[in-house]
mmCIF file of C-alpha atoms in Angstrom:
data_model
loop_
_atom_site.group_PDB
_atom_site.id
_atom_site.type_symbol
_atom_site.label_atom_id
_atom_site.label_comp_id
_atom_site.label_asym_id
_atom_site.label_seq_id
_atom_site.Cartn_x
_atom_site.Cartn_y
_atom_site.Cartn_z
ATOM 1 C CA MET S 116 140.222 -204.171 -128.384
ATOM 2 C CA THR S 117 137.086 -205.574 -126.837
ATOM 3 C CA ALA S 118 136.545 -208.051 -124.078
ATOM 4 C CA VAL S 119 132.832 -208.488 -124.763
ATOM 5 C CA ASP S 120 130.134 -206.718 -126.696
ATOM 6 C CA GLU S 121 128.015 -204.055 -125.055
ATOM 7 C CA GLU S 122 125.144 -206.332 -124.075
ATOM 8 C CA ASP S 123 127.435 -208.968 -122.586
ATOM 9 C CA THR S 124 129.411 -206.312 -120.730
ATOM 10 C CA GLY S 125 126.451 -205.360 -118.570
ATOM 11 C CA GLN S 126 125.661 -208.995 -117.864
ATOM 12 C CA ALA S 127 129.262 -209.820 -116.969
ATOM 13 C CA ILE S 128 129.571 -207.059 -114.411
ATOM 14 C CA THR S 129 126.089 -207.500 -112.973
ATOM 15 C CA ALA S 130 126.864 -211.149 -112.318
ATOM 16 C CA VAL S 131 129.650 -210.216 -109.947
ATOM 17 C CA GLY S 132 127.301 -209.001 -107.262
ATOM 18 C CA SER S 133 126.561 -205.433 -106.360
ATOM 19 C CA SER S 134 124.775 -202.983 -104.114
ATOM 20 C CA PRO S 135 121.124 -202.235 -104.989
ATOM 21 C CA ILE S 136 122.140 -199.034 -106.812
ATOM 22 C CA GLU S 137 124.855 -200.813 -108.801
ATOM 23 C CA ALA S 138 122.497 -203.646 -109.666
ATOM 24 C CA ARG S 139 119.840 -201.244 -110.981
ATOM 25 C CA ILE S 140 122.360 -199.300 -113.067
ATOM 26 C CA THR S 141 124.068 -202.329 -114.602
ATOM 27 C CA THR S 142 120.715 -203.904 -115.444
ATOM 28 C CA ALA S 143 119.414 -200.710 -117.084
ATOM 29 C CA PHE S 144 122.713 -199.665 -118.694
ATOM 30 C CA PRO S 145 122.192 -201.175 -122.188
ATOM 31 C CA GLU S 146 118.920 -199.233 -122.558
ATOM 32 C CA LEU S 147 120.203 -195.852 -121.338
ATOM 33 C CA THR S 148 120.912 -192.920 -123.634
ATOM 34 C CA GLY S 149 124.448 -191.569 -123.955
ATOM 35 C CA GLN S 150 123.825 -188.760 -121.473
ATOM 36 C CA GLU S 151 122.095 -191.115 -119.050
ATOM 37 C CA ARG S 152 125.047 -193.492 -119.243
ATOM 38 C CA ARG S 153 127.383 -190.640 -118.471
ATOM 39 C CA ALA S 154 125.370 -189.732 -115.389
ATOM 40 C CA ALA S 155 125.012 -193.372 -114.317
ATOM 41 C CA THR S 156 128.762 -193.860 -114.569
ATOM 42 C CA THR S 157 129.306 -190.789 -112.393
ATOM 43 C CA ILE S 158 126.964 -192.260 -109.785
ATOM 44 C CA LEU S 159 128.912 -195.534 -109.805
ATOM 45 C CA GLU S 160 132.195 -193.674 -109.458
ATOM 46 C CA HIS S 161 130.927 -191.748 -106.424
ATOM 47 C CA LEU S 162 129.071 -194.453 -104.530
ATOM 48 C CA ASP S 163 131.443 -194.084 -101.592
ATOM 49 C CA ASP S 164 130.296 -190.525 -100.908
ATOM 50 C CA LEU S 165 127.118 -190.170 -102.961
ATOM 51 C CA ALA S 166 125.101 -189.365 -99.857
ATOM 52 C CA THR S 167 127.053 -186.119 -99.441
ATOM 53 C CA TYR S 168 125.995 -184.733 -102.854
ATOM 54 C CA SER S 169 122.916 -182.907 -104.058
ATOM 55 C CA SER S 170 121.318 -183.435 -107.456
ATOM 56 C CA ALA S 171 122.861 -180.117 -108.540
ATOM 57 C CA ASP S 172 126.301 -181.392 -107.487
ATOM 58 C CA LEU S 173 125.783 -184.575 -109.498
ATOM 59 C CA SER S 174 124.722 -182.532 -112.518
ATOM 60 C CA GLU S 175 127.937 -180.527 -112.307
ATOM 61 C CA LEU S 176 130.108 -183.612 -111.765
ATOM 62 C CA SER S 177 128.649 -185.497 -114.714
ATOM 63 C CA GLY S 178 128.088 -182.583 -117.068
ATOM 64 C CA VAL S 179 124.479 -183.754 -117.539
ATOM 65 C CA SER S 180 121.406 -181.561 -117.154
ATOM 66 C CA ARG S 181 119.139 -181.930 -114.140
ATOM 67 C CA PRO S 182 116.117 -182.925 -116.304
ATOM 68 C CA THR S 183 118.221 -185.761 -117.753
ATOM 69 C CA LEU S 184 119.196 -186.801 -114.238
ATOM 70 C CA SER S 185 115.540 -186.811 -113.208
ATOM 71 C CA ARG S 186 114.722 -189.133 -116.125
ATOM 72 C CA LEU S 187 117.581 -191.394 -115.080
ATOM 73 C CA TYR S 188 116.343 -191.614 -111.479
ATOM 74 C CA ARG S 189 112.915 -192.661 -112.726
ATOM 75 C CA ARG S 190 114.362 -195.242 -115.118
ATOM 76 C CA LEU S 191 116.280 -196.720 -112.212
ATOM 77 C CA GLY S 192 113.068 -196.955 -110.175
ATOM 78 C CA TYR S 193 113.614 -193.987 -107.846
ATOM 79 C CA GLY S 194 111.073 -191.240 -107.413
ATOM 80 C CA SER S 195 113.798 -188.648 -106.832
ATOM 81 C CA PHE S 196 117.463 -188.137 -106.146
ATOM 82 C CA GLY S 197 116.582 -188.101 -102.464
ATOM 83 C CA GLU S 198 115.444 -191.732 -102.658
ATOM 84 C CA LEU S 199 118.625 -192.753 -104.454
ATOM 85 C CA ARG S 200 120.781 -190.843 -101.954
ATOM 86 C CA ASN S 201 119.041 -192.456 -98.995
ATOM 87 C CA GLU S 202 119.695 -195.905 -100.424
ATOM 88 C CA ALA S 203 123.364 -194.973 -100.900
ATOM 89 C CA ARG S 204 123.520 -193.862 -97.268
ATOM 90 C CA HIS S 205 122.009 -197.114 -96.020
ATOM 91 C CA ALA S 206 124.260 -199.162 -98.323
ATOM 92 C CA GLY S 207 127.377 -197.628 -96.812
ATOM 93 C CA GLY S 208 128.071 -194.920 -99.355
ATOM 94 C CA VAL S 209 129.832 -192.638 -96.875
ATOM 95 C CA PRO S 210 131.844 -193.340 -93.709
ATOM 96 C CA ILE S 211 129.028 -192.572 -91.278
ATOM 97 C CA GLY S 212 126.875 -194.738 -89.072
ATOM 98 C CA PRO S 213 127.627 -197.935 -87.173
ATOM 99 C CA SER S 214 128.914 -201.216 -88.531
ATOM 100 C CA GLN S 215 126.350 -203.986 -88.922
ATOM 101 C CA GLY S 216 128.474 -206.379 -86.893
ATOM 102 C CA VAL S 217 130.833 -209.284 -87.455
ATOM 103 C CA GLU S 218 128.255 -211.701 -88.850
ATOM 104 C CA ALA S 219 127.033 -209.220 -91.463
ATOM 105 C CA HIS S 220 130.626 -208.408 -92.379
ATOM 106 C CA LEU S 221 131.561 -212.053 -92.889
ATOM 107 C CA ALA S 222 128.387 -212.740 -94.857
ATOM 108 C CA GLN S 223 129.130 -209.871 -97.244
ATOM 109 C CA GLU S 224 132.769 -210.900 -97.650
ATOM 110 C CA THR S 225 131.641 -214.437 -98.449
ATOM 111 C CA ARG S 226 129.268 -213.134 -101.120
ATOM 112 C CA ASN S 227 131.957 -210.935 -102.664
ATOM 113 C CA ILE S 228 134.469 -213.759 -102.884
ATOM 114 C CA SER S 229 131.964 -216.364 -104.061
ATOM 115 C CA HIS S 230 131.100 -214.189 -107.060
ATOM 116 C CA LEU S 231 134.673 -214.639 -108.297
ATOM 117 C CA GLY S 232 133.717 -218.213 -109.148
ATOM 118 C CA ARG S 233 132.037 -216.914 -112.268
ATOM 119 C CA LEU S 234 135.472 -216.155 -113.708
ATOM 120 C CA ALA S 235 135.807 -219.920 -114.225
ATOM 121 C CA ASP S 236 133.926 -219.342 -117.496
ATOM 122 C CA GLY S 237 137.282 -218.843 -119.229
ATOM 123 C CA ARG S 238 137.871 -215.163 -118.465
ATOM 124 C CA LEU S 239 140.477 -215.820 -115.787
ATOM 125 C CA GLU S 240 142.385 -218.356 -117.869
ATOM 126 C CA ALA S 241 142.433 -216.090 -120.924
ATOM 127 C CA ALA S 242 143.765 -213.146 -118.901
ATOM 128 C CA VAL S 243 146.475 -215.245 -117.232
ATOM 129 C CA LEU S 244 147.575 -216.683 -120.580
ATOM 130 C CA SER S 245 148.092 -213.093 -121.713
ATOM 131 C CA ILE S 246 150.064 -212.346 -118.535
ATOM 132 C CA MET S 247 152.345 -215.357 -118.857
ATOM 133 C CA GLY S 248 152.804 -214.991 -122.611
ATOM 134 C CA ALA S 249 153.704 -211.292 -122.518
ATOM 135 C CA GLY S 250 157.138 -209.989 -123.382
ATOM 136 C CA ASP S 251 156.916 -207.206 -120.809
ATOM 137 C CA LEU S 252 154.290 -207.197 -118.086
ATOM 138 C CA VAL S 253 153.360 -203.841 -116.570
ATOM 139 C CA VAL S 254 151.059 -203.641 -113.532
ATOM 140 C CA ILE S 255 149.610 -200.203 -112.754
ATOM 141 C CA GLY S 256 147.549 -198.985 -109.819
ATOM 142 C CA TYR S 257 146.947 -195.661 -108.070
ATOM 143 C CA ARG S 258 145.521 -194.766 -104.649
ATOM 144 C CA ASN S 259 143.605 -197.691 -103.134
ATOM 145 C CA SER S 260 144.380 -199.773 -106.228
ATOM 146 C CA TYR S 261 148.123 -199.506 -105.600
ATOM 147 C CA PRO S 262 148.370 -202.125 -102.793
ATOM 148 C CA VAL S 263 146.447 -204.618 -104.938
ATOM 149 C CA ALA S 264 148.689 -203.889 -107.938
ATOM 150 C CA MET S 265 151.826 -204.165 -105.814
ATOM 151 C CA HIS S 266 150.783 -207.520 -104.376
ATOM 152 C CA LEU S 267 149.935 -208.833 -107.850
ATOM 153 C CA ARG S 268 153.315 -207.751 -109.178
ATOM 154 C CA GLU S 269 155.133 -209.409 -106.257
ATOM 155 C CA GLN S 270 153.385 -212.718 -106.913
ATOM 156 C CA LEU S 271 153.890 -212.684 -110.677
ATOM 157 C CA ALA S 272 157.544 -211.596 -110.441
ATOM 158 C CA GLN S 273 158.251 -214.941 -108.777
ATOM 159 C CA LEU S 274 156.967 -216.758 -111.864
ATOM 160 C CA ARG S 275 158.154 -214.659 -114.812
ATOM 161 C CA PRO S 276 160.822 -212.062 -115.657
ATOM 162 C CA ARG S 277 160.288 -208.500 -116.916
ATOM 163 C CA THR S 278 157.422 -207.743 -114.555
ATOM 164 C CA ARG S 279 157.157 -204.105 -113.473
ATOM 165 C CA LEU S 280 154.990 -202.084 -111.114
ATOM 166 C CA LEU S 281 153.965 -198.508 -111.900
ATOM 167 C CA PRO S 282 154.017 -195.828 -110.729
ATOM 168 C CA LEU S 283 157.243 -196.048 -108.772
ATOM 169 C CA PRO S 284 157.246 -193.968 -105.570
ATOM 170 C CA GLY S 285 157.556 -190.293 -106.414
ATOM 171 C CA GLN S 286 157.569 -190.964 -110.146
ATOM 172 C CA THR S 287 155.208 -190.551 -113.093
ATOM 173 C CA VAL S 288 154.186 -193.189 -115.642
ATOM 174 C CA ALA S 289 154.871 -191.756 -119.118
ATOM 175 C CA GLU S 290 158.607 -192.477 -119.239
ATOM 176 C CA ASP S 291 158.086 -196.086 -118.171
ATOM 177 C CA MET S 292 155.383 -196.726 -120.771
ATOM 178 C CA VAL S 293 157.700 -195.896 -123.662
ATOM 179 C CA GLY S 294 158.459 -199.128 -125.484
ATOM 180 C CA VAL S 295 155.389 -201.003 -124.269
ATOM 181 C CA GLY S 296 153.603 -202.362 -127.315
ATOM 182 C CA PRO S 297 152.256 -205.396 -129.192
ATOM 183 C CA GLY S 298 153.220 -208.608 -127.451
ATOM 184 C CA ASP S 299 153.233 -206.938 -124.023
ATOM 185 C CA THR S 300 150.478 -206.904 -121.402
ATOM 186 C CA VAL S 301 149.349 -204.099 -119.113
ATOM 187 C CA VAL S 302 147.319 -204.936 -116.013
ATOM 188 C CA LEU S 303 145.367 -201.901 -114.827
ATOM 189 C CA VAL S 304 143.905 -202.071 -111.345
ATOM 190 C CA GLY S 305 141.062 -199.556 -111.415
ATOM 191 C CA LEU S 306 139.089 -199.822 -108.193
ATOM 192 C CA ARG S 307 136.918 -196.900 -107.211
ATOM 193 C CA ARG S 308 137.673 -194.135 -106.713
ATOM 194 C CA ARG S 309 140.102 -193.789 -109.576
ATOM 195 C CA THR S 310 142.311 -190.767 -110.196
ATOM 196 C CA SER S 311 141.092 -188.140 -112.656
ATOM 197 C CA GLY S 312 143.754 -189.202 -115.165
ATOM 198 C CA PHE S 313 142.591 -192.822 -115.411
ATOM 199 C CA ASP S 314 140.817 -192.313 -118.730
ATOM 200 C CA ALA S 315 143.919 -190.729 -120.278
ATOM 201 C CA LEU S 316 146.076 -193.543 -118.896
ATOM 202 C CA LEU S 317 143.786 -196.118 -120.437
ATOM 203 C CA ASN S 318 143.955 -194.283 -123.768
ATOM 204 C CA LEU S 319 147.758 -194.409 -123.620
ATOM 205 C CA CYS S 320 147.631 -198.149 -122.992
ATOM 206 C CA VAL S 321 145.159 -198.678 -125.845
ATOM 207 C CA GLU S 322 147.404 -196.713 -128.202
ATOM 208 C CA SER S 323 150.348 -198.947 -127.268
ATOM 209 C CA ARG S 324 148.436 -201.935 -128.741
ATOM 210 C CA ALA S 325 149.435 -204.075 -125.775
ATOM 211 C CA ASP S 326 146.902 -206.450 -124.248
ATOM 212 C CA ILE S 327 145.034 -204.668 -121.455
ATOM 213 C CA ILE S 328 143.649 -206.471 -118.427
ATOM 214 C CA LEU S 329 141.375 -204.391 -116.210
ATOM 215 C CA ILE S 330 140.750 -205.425 -112.610
ATOM 216 C CA ALA S 331 137.869 -203.269 -111.410
ATOM 217 C CA ASP S 332 134.536 -203.005 -109.646
ATOM 218 C CA ASN S 333 131.202 -202.083 -111.220
ATOM 219 C CA SER S 334 132.098 -198.393 -111.430
ATOM 220 C CA ALA S 335 134.417 -199.221 -114.362
ATOM 221 C CA LEU S 336 131.512 -200.321 -116.567
ATOM 222 C CA ARG S 337 132.195 -197.660 -119.193
ATOM 223 C CA TYR S 338 135.759 -198.952 -119.790
ATOM 224 C CA ALA S 339 134.833 -202.564 -120.528
ATOM 225 C CA ASP S 340 134.708 -202.233 -124.315
ATOM 226 C CA ARG S 341 138.200 -200.710 -124.459
ATOM 227 C CA VAL S 342 140.145 -203.494 -122.777
ATOM 228 C CA THR S 343 141.171 -206.979 -123.857
ATOM 229 C CA HIS S 344 140.178 -208.720 -120.626
ATOM 230 C CA LEU S 345 137.937 -207.550 -117.794
ATOM 231 C CA LEU S 346 138.230 -209.225 -114.377
ATOM 232 C CA PRO S 347 135.515 -207.724 -112.149
ATOM 233 C CA CYS S 348 135.380 -207.932 -108.373
ATOM 234 C CA SER S 349 133.017 -206.519 -105.770
ATOM 235 C CA LEU S 350 133.946 -203.968 -103.100
ATOM 236 C CA ASP S 351 130.595 -204.230 -101.295
ATOM 237 C CA ALA S 352 130.751 -204.018 -97.503
ATOM 238 C CA SER S 353 128.361 -204.305 -94.577
ATOM 239 C CA GLY S 354 129.606 -200.959 -93.247
ATOM 240 C CA PRO S 355 130.559 -197.597 -94.712
ATOM 241 C CA PHE S 356 134.030 -198.496 -96.020
ATOM 242 C CA SER S 357 134.677 -200.586 -99.138
ATOM 243 C CA SER S 358 136.180 -204.056 -98.768
ATOM 244 C CA TYR S 359 139.168 -205.213 -100.811
ATOM 245 C CA ALA S 360 139.063 -208.864 -99.738
ATOM 246 C CA ALA S 361 137.696 -210.014 -103.111
ATOM 247 C CA ALA S 362 140.324 -207.974 -104.977
ATOM 248 C CA MET S 363 143.117 -209.626 -103.007
ATOM 249 C CA SER S 364 141.472 -213.013 -103.465
ATOM 250 C CA LEU S 365 141.428 -212.370 -107.210
ATOM 251 C CA VAL S 366 145.176 -211.691 -107.047
ATOM 252 C CA ALA S 367 145.651 -215.113 -105.446
ATOM 253 C CA MET S 368 143.530 -216.727 -108.172
ATOM 254 C CA ILE S 369 145.614 -215.052 -110.885
ATOM 255 C CA ALA S 370 148.896 -216.064 -109.245
ATOM 256 C CA ASN S 371 147.834 -219.683 -108.734
ATOM 257 C CA GLU S 372 146.615 -219.966 -112.326
ATOM 258 C CA ALA S 373 149.894 -218.407 -113.494
ATOM 259 C CA SER S 374 151.863 -220.920 -111.423
ATOM 260 C CA SER S 375 150.042 -223.782 -113.156
ATOM 261 C CA ILE S 376 150.873 -222.331 -116.558
ATOM 262 C CA ALA S 377 154.519 -221.610 -115.638
ATOM 263 C CA GLY S 378 155.153 -225.265 -114.705
ATOM 264 C CA ALA S 379 158.752 -226.385 -114.276
ATOM 265 C CA GLN S 380 160.144 -223.072 -115.536
ATOM 266 C CA GLY S 381 158.254 -221.233 -112.845
ATOM 267 C CA GLU S 382 159.448 -223.678 -110.206
ATOM 268 C CA ARG S 383 163.069 -223.071 -111.238
ATOM 269 C CA ARG S 384 162.585 -219.319 -110.938
ATOM 270 C CA VAL S 385 160.997 -219.669 -107.509
ATOM 271 C CA GLY S 386 163.922 -221.862 -106.486
ATOM 272 C CA LEU S 387 166.447 -219.234 -107.573
ATOM 273 C CA ILE S 388 164.585 -216.529 -105.686
ATOM 274 C CA THR S 389 164.447 -218.720 -102.584
ATOM 275 C CA GLU S 390 168.207 -219.244 -102.796
ATOM 276 C CA GLY S 391 168.634 -215.485 -103.024
ATOM 277 C CA TYR S 392 166.562 -215.081 -99.872
ATOM 278 C CA ARG S 393 168.880 -217.535 -98.129
ATOM 279 C CA GLN S 394 172.073 -215.847 -99.263
ATOM 280 C CA LEU S 395 170.865 -212.402 -98.236
ATOM 281 C CA ASP S 396 169.097 -213.648 -95.094
ATOM 282 C CA GLU S 397 166.025 -211.622 -96.128
ATOM 283 C CA ILE S 398 163.272 -213.938 -94.949
ATOM 284 C CA GLU S 399 162.508 -214.959 -91.385
ATOM 285 C CA HIS S 400 163.341 -218.581 -90.608
ATOM 286 C CA PRO S 401 160.571 -220.854 -89.225
#
């Protein structure tokens, strides 16, 4: 299952907007060797705390030799790992240092959200058609991806039946993935930093032969050719902590597109849910 070919993958993710390090990696990615790609992916996955690592640490994390890492730094335009690490520090790679202020924050948020407009090229519509046409819809997210996945599930459950969120509190995923297969859709929310089992989880989803939609930032570049649809969003921030405004905005875009596709059937379902709210007195009255 492929969303785009390798060359287009780099272009698609680069177009979303990125930090200077991300931009350099995604631009160079098609020309990197296998080992260099492995190291570059590790850098993307650890942007949040890259400034705390040494080159030796990065070699151990990626399983790539230090000479290979040195070649990668040069190909990315850095004279050394120190230069790359300093840029990560200034770009907000670790939670240290002051915020750049409200205006800088709002400007960055505006850039992140505006980049979502590029999904109007048909990618968003294709993914939502898969969501609304699925027999079973499974939405999965761990750690910081979980709130985004939960919100997406809550919106979509108002428009279609058989919509599940995984993992359930205190539970694992394997038992709930049994029976998921062709005709179903799995939405994986894979925002950095993903759990160590993400690759195995993706393999399980691929083996199910369900459609796979991946919502992710640039650090998920290496997964793009294994999913059916890739919906990228930026986590860039003016300060040290990542921003999830664009991810939540993407959820709203998906839900609104799904509502348009659901039409009268979706309206009837929303009406039934609203009546349930009334009967159970679950929602605050205006």
